[in-house]
Coordinates of C-alpha atoms in Angstrom, one line a residue:
X212 CA 0.0 0.0 0.0
X213 CA 1.0 3.7 -0.4
X214 CA 0.6 5.9 2.7
X215 CA 1.0 9.6 2.4
X216 CA 1.8 11.8 5.5
X217 CA 1.5 15.5 4.8
X218 CA 2.5 18.5 6.9
X219 CA 3.8 22.1 6.7
X220 CA 7.6 22.7 7.0
X221 CA 9.0 22.3 10.5
X222 CA 5.8 20.6 11.8
X223 CA 7.7 17.5 12.7
X224 CA 7.5 15.3 9.6
X225 CA 11.0 13.9 9.8
X226 CA 10.9 13.3 13.5
X227 CA 7.6 11.4 13.0
X228 CA 9.0 9.4 10.1
X229 CA 12.2 8.4 12.1
X230 CA 10.1 7.3 15.1
X231 CA 7.9 5.3 12.7
X232 CA 11.0 3.7 11.1
X233 CA 12.6 2.8 14.5
X234 CA 9.4 1.3 15.9
X235 CA 8.6 -0.7 12.8
X236 CA 12.2 -2.0 12.5
X237 CA 11.7 -3.9 15.7
X238 CA 9.8 -6.5 13.6
X239 CA 10.3 -5.7 9.9
X240 CA 13.0 -4.8 7.4
X241 CA 12.7 -1.0 7.0
X242 CA 14.5 1.4 4.6
X243 CA 14.5 5.1 5.3
X244 CA 15.1 7.1 2.1
X245 CA 16.3 10.6 2.9
X246 CA 16.5 13.5 0.4
X247 CA 17.1 16.3 2.7
X248 CA 19.9 15.3 5.2
X249 CA 23.1 13.5 5.3
X250 CA 23.4 10.0 6.8
X251 CA 25.4 11.6 9.7
X252 CA 22.5 14.0 10.5
X253 CA 20.0 11.1 10.3
X254 CA 22.2 9.0 12.6
X255 CA 22.4 11.9 15.1
X256 CA 18.6 12.1 15.3
X257 CA 18.2 8.4 15.7
X258 CA 20.7 8.3 18.5
X259 CA 18.9 11.1 20.3
X260 CA 15.5 9.2 19.9
X261 CA 17.1 5.9 21.1
X262 CA 19.1 7.2 24.0
X263 CA 17.1 10.2 25.3
X264 CA 20.2 12.4 25.0
X265 CA 19.4 15.8 23.7
X266 CA 20.0 16.3 19.9
X267 CA 21.9 19.5 20.4
X268 CA 24.3 17.8 22.8
X269 CA 25.0 15.1 20.2
X270 CA 25.5 17.6 17.4
X271 CA 27.9 19.8 19.5
X272 CA 29.7 16.7 21.0
X273 CA 29.0 18.0 24.5
X274 CA 28.5 14.6 26.2
X275 CA 29.2 13.2 29.6
X276 CA 30.9 9.8 29.9
X277 CA 27.5 8.2 30.9
X278 CA 25.8 9.7 27.8
X279 CA 28.7 8.5 25.6
X280 CA 28.2 5.0 26.9
X281 CA 24.5 5.1 26.1
X282 CA 25.3 6.3 22.6
X283 CA 27.9 3.5 22.0
X284 CA 25.3 0.9 23.1
X285 CA 22.7 2.5 20.8
X286 CA 25.1 2.4 17.8
X287 CA 25.6 -1.3 18.4
X288 CA 21.8 -1.9 18.6
X289 CA 21.2 0.1 15.3
X290 CA 23.9 -2.0 13.5
X291 CA 22.1 -5.2 14.5
X292 CA 18.6 -3.9 13.8
X293 CA 16.4 -4.3 10.7
X294 CA 16.7 -0.6 9.9
X295 CA 18.6 0.7 6.9
X296 CA 19.1 4.4 5.9
X297 CA 19.8 5.6 2.4
X298 CA 20.8 9.3 1.7
X299 CA 19.9 10.6 -1.7
X300 CA 20.6 14.3 -1.1
X301 CA 23.2 14.3 -3.9
X302 CA 20.9 12.7 -6.6
X303 CA 17.1 13.3 -6.4
X304 CA 16.2 11.7 -9.7
X305 CA 13.1 9.6 -9.2
X306 CA 14.1 6.6 -11.4
X307 CA 17.6 6.5 -9.8
X308 CA 16.0 6.3 -6.3
X309 CA 13.6 3.6 -7.4
X310 CA 16.5 1.5 -8.7
X311 CA 18.4 2.0 -5.4
X312 CA 15.3 0.9 -3.4
X313 CA 15.0 -2.2 -5.7
X314 CA 18.6 -3.1 -5.0
X315 CA 18.1 -2.9 -1.3
X316 CA 14.9 -4.9 -1.6
X317 CA 16.8 -7.7 -3.3
X318 CA 19.2 -7.8 -0.4
X319 CA 16.8 -7.4 2.5
X320 CA 13.2 -8.1 1.4
X321 CA 11.9 -4.8 2.6
X322 CA 8.6 -4.6 4.3
X323 CA 8.4 -0.8 4.8
X324 CA 10.0 2.0 2.8
X325 CA 9.8 5.6 4.1
X326 CA 10.6 8.4 1.7
X327 CA 11.4 11.9 3.1
X328 CA 9.9 13.5 1.0
X329 CA 8.0 13.3 -2.3
X330 CA 8.4 16.7 -4.0
X331 CA 12.1 16.7 -3.4
X332 CA 12.3 14.0 -6.1
X333 CA 12.3 15.0 -9.8
X334 CA 11.2 13.1 -12.9
X335 CA 12.1 14.6 -16.2
X336 CA 9.8 15.1 -19.2
X337 CA 6.8 16.7 -17.6
X338 CA 5.3 20.1 -18.5
X339 CA 4.2 20.9 -14.9
X340 CA 5.1 19.9 -11.4
X341 CA 1.5 18.6 -11.0
X342 CA 1.9 16.0 -13.7
X343 CA 5.4 15.1 -12.4
X344 CA 4.1 14.5 -8.9
X345 CA 1.1 12.6 -10.1
X346 CA 3.4 10.3 -12.2
X347 CA 5.6 9.7 -9.2
X348 CA 2.7 9.0 -6.8
X349 CA 1.2 6.5 -9.3
X350 CA 4.5 4.8 -9.9
X351 CA 5.1 4.5 -6.1
X352 CA 1.7 2.8 -5.7
X353 CA 2.6 0.2 -8.4
X354 CA 6.1 -0.1 -6.9
X355 CA 4.6 -1.0 -3.5
X356 CA 2.5 -3.7 -5.2
X357 CA 5.6 -5.0 -7.1
X358 CA 7.7 -5.2 -3.9
X359 CA 4.8 -6.4 -1.8
X360 CA 5.6 -3.8 0.9
X361 CA 4.2 -0.6 2.4
X362 CA 5.7 2.7 1.1
X363 CA 5.2 5.7 3.4
X364 CA 5.9 9.0 1.6
X365 CA 6.1 12.3 3.3
X366 CA 4.6 15.3 1.5
X367 CA 4.6 19.1 1.8
X368 CA 1.3 21.0 2.1
X369 CA 0.6 24.2 0.2
X370 CA 0.3 27.6 1.9
X371 CA -3.5 27.7 1.8
X372 CA -3.4 26.2 5.3
X373 CA -1.8 29.3 6.7
X374 CA -4.5 31.6 5.4
X375 CA -7.4 29.6 6.8
X376 CA -9.4 30.9 9.8
X377 CA -9.2 29.6 13.4
X378 CA -9.0 25.8 12.5
X379 CA -5.9 25.2 10.4
X380 CA -6.1 21.4 10.5
X381 CA -5.1 20.2 7.0
X382 CA -7.6 18.9 4.4
X383 CA -7.0 16.7 1.4
X384 CA -7.0 19.7 -0.9
X385 CA -3.9 21.1 0.9
X386 CA -1.6 18.5 -0.6
X387 CA 1.0 20.4 -2.6
X388 CA 1.2 20.1 -6.4
X389 CA -1.3 17.3 -7.0
X390 CA -4.6 15.7 -6.4
X391 CA -2.8 12.7 -7.9
X392 CA -1.2 11.9 -4.6
X393 CA -4.6 11.6 -3.0
X394 CA -5.9 9.4 -5.8
X395 CA -2.9 7.0 -5.6
X396 CA -2.7 6.7 -1.8
X397 CA -4.4 4.0 0.2
X398 CA -4.1 6.2 3.3
X399 CA -3.6 10.0 3.5
X400 CA -2.8 11.5 7.0
X401 CA -1.6 14.8 8.2
X402 CA 0.4 16.1 11.1
X403 CA -0.9 19.2 13.0
X404 CA 0.4 21.1 16.0
X405 CA -1.7 23.9 17.4
X406 CA 1.4 25.6 18.9
X407 CA 3.0 25.9 15.4
X408 CA 0.5 28.7 14.6
X409 CA 0.4 30.4 18.1
X410 CA 3.2 32.9 17.4
X411 CA 2.4 35.3 20.2
X412 CA 1.5 32.8 22.9
X413 CA 4.1 31.7 25.6
X414 CA 4.3 28.0 25.1
X415 CA 6.2 25.0 26.3
X416 CA 9.4 25.2 24.2
X417 CA 10.4 21.6 24.3
X418 CA 7.2 19.7 24.4
X419 CA 4.2 19.8 22.1
X420 CA 1.0 17.8 21.3
X421 CA 0.9 16.7 17.7
X422 CA -2.2 15.3 16.0
X423 CA -2.0 12.5 13.4
X424 CA -5.2 13.2 11.3
X425 CA -6.4 10.4 9.0
X426 CA -8.4 12.0 6.2
X427 CA -8.5 9.1 3.7
X428 CA -8.3 5.4 4.5
X429 CA -9.3 2.7 2.0
X430 CA -9.2 -0.1 4.6
X431 CA -10.2 1.5 7.9
X432 CA -11.8 4.4 9.6
X433 CA -10.9 8.1 9.7
X434 CA -10.0 10.0 12.8
X435 CA -7.3 11.6 14.9
X436 CA -4.6 10.1 17.1
X437 CA -2.9 12.5 19.6
X438 CA 0.8 12.1 20.2
X439 CA 3.3 13.8 22.5
X440 CA 6.3 15.4 20.7
X441 CA 9.5 15.9 22.8
X442 CA 11.4 18.3 20.6
X443 CA 14.7 18.0 22.5
X444 CA 15.1 14.4 21.7
X445 CA 12.9 14.3 18.5

C-alpha cells in the first residue's frame, strides 16, 4: 500500500518518520530514504531518539561519559537492527532512487520503505510539477505492489493552510502540487500542531502535542490520534 503523510515545513514530519522507522524495524525490514539530510544527520537524530540524549548535545559533542556509553550501546543496537538508511541528497532523480530501493529490496526483502519527502524527487519530461508529482505517486503505488511492501511517503502542504481561519487542520485539498497523490494513496494522513500557529503565545518550548489526522483510509476508519512530541530528543 501507499501511505502519504503531509505537513507544513517544521511541523515534525522527519521526527515522526524516524520514530515510525525505529518502531517498525523492531519487527520488519525498514528502509529510510532521505533526500534532505546526510546520513550523519539522520544517525544523530536516531541516537537522540534511542538514548534520550538531547539532539543539540550530540550535534555539538558536549556529552558526559555516561551519555557517551549510552550512545555506544545504541550504535551497536542500530547496526544489528532491521533498519537501513539511504541518503539521496546528492541525486534526487526519481528513477535513480527507485532503482536503489529495488537493489536494497533484493538484499533485505523490505517490508516498509519511508521516503522523506515526495516533492524533493524529480522526474524529467513533464510540463508541470502537478503532472510530475502525479506520475511519481502512481509509480510508487505500483512499486509498493511490485515489492509487496508498504511505502510511506512524506509530502509538503501548500500555503493555503496558513491563510485559513481559526481551524488550520489540513484537508486533502492542501496536498501540494497534486490531487494525484490523494488518488494513488491508500491512506492519507496529516500532522498538525496547534502551537505551530500560536506565534504570540508563551508555550512549552520543548514539548508539544501533535495530531495525526487520517483523512483518507481505504481499509479502515478516519480519525485523529494524539501524540506527544518531545522536541529536544525528537
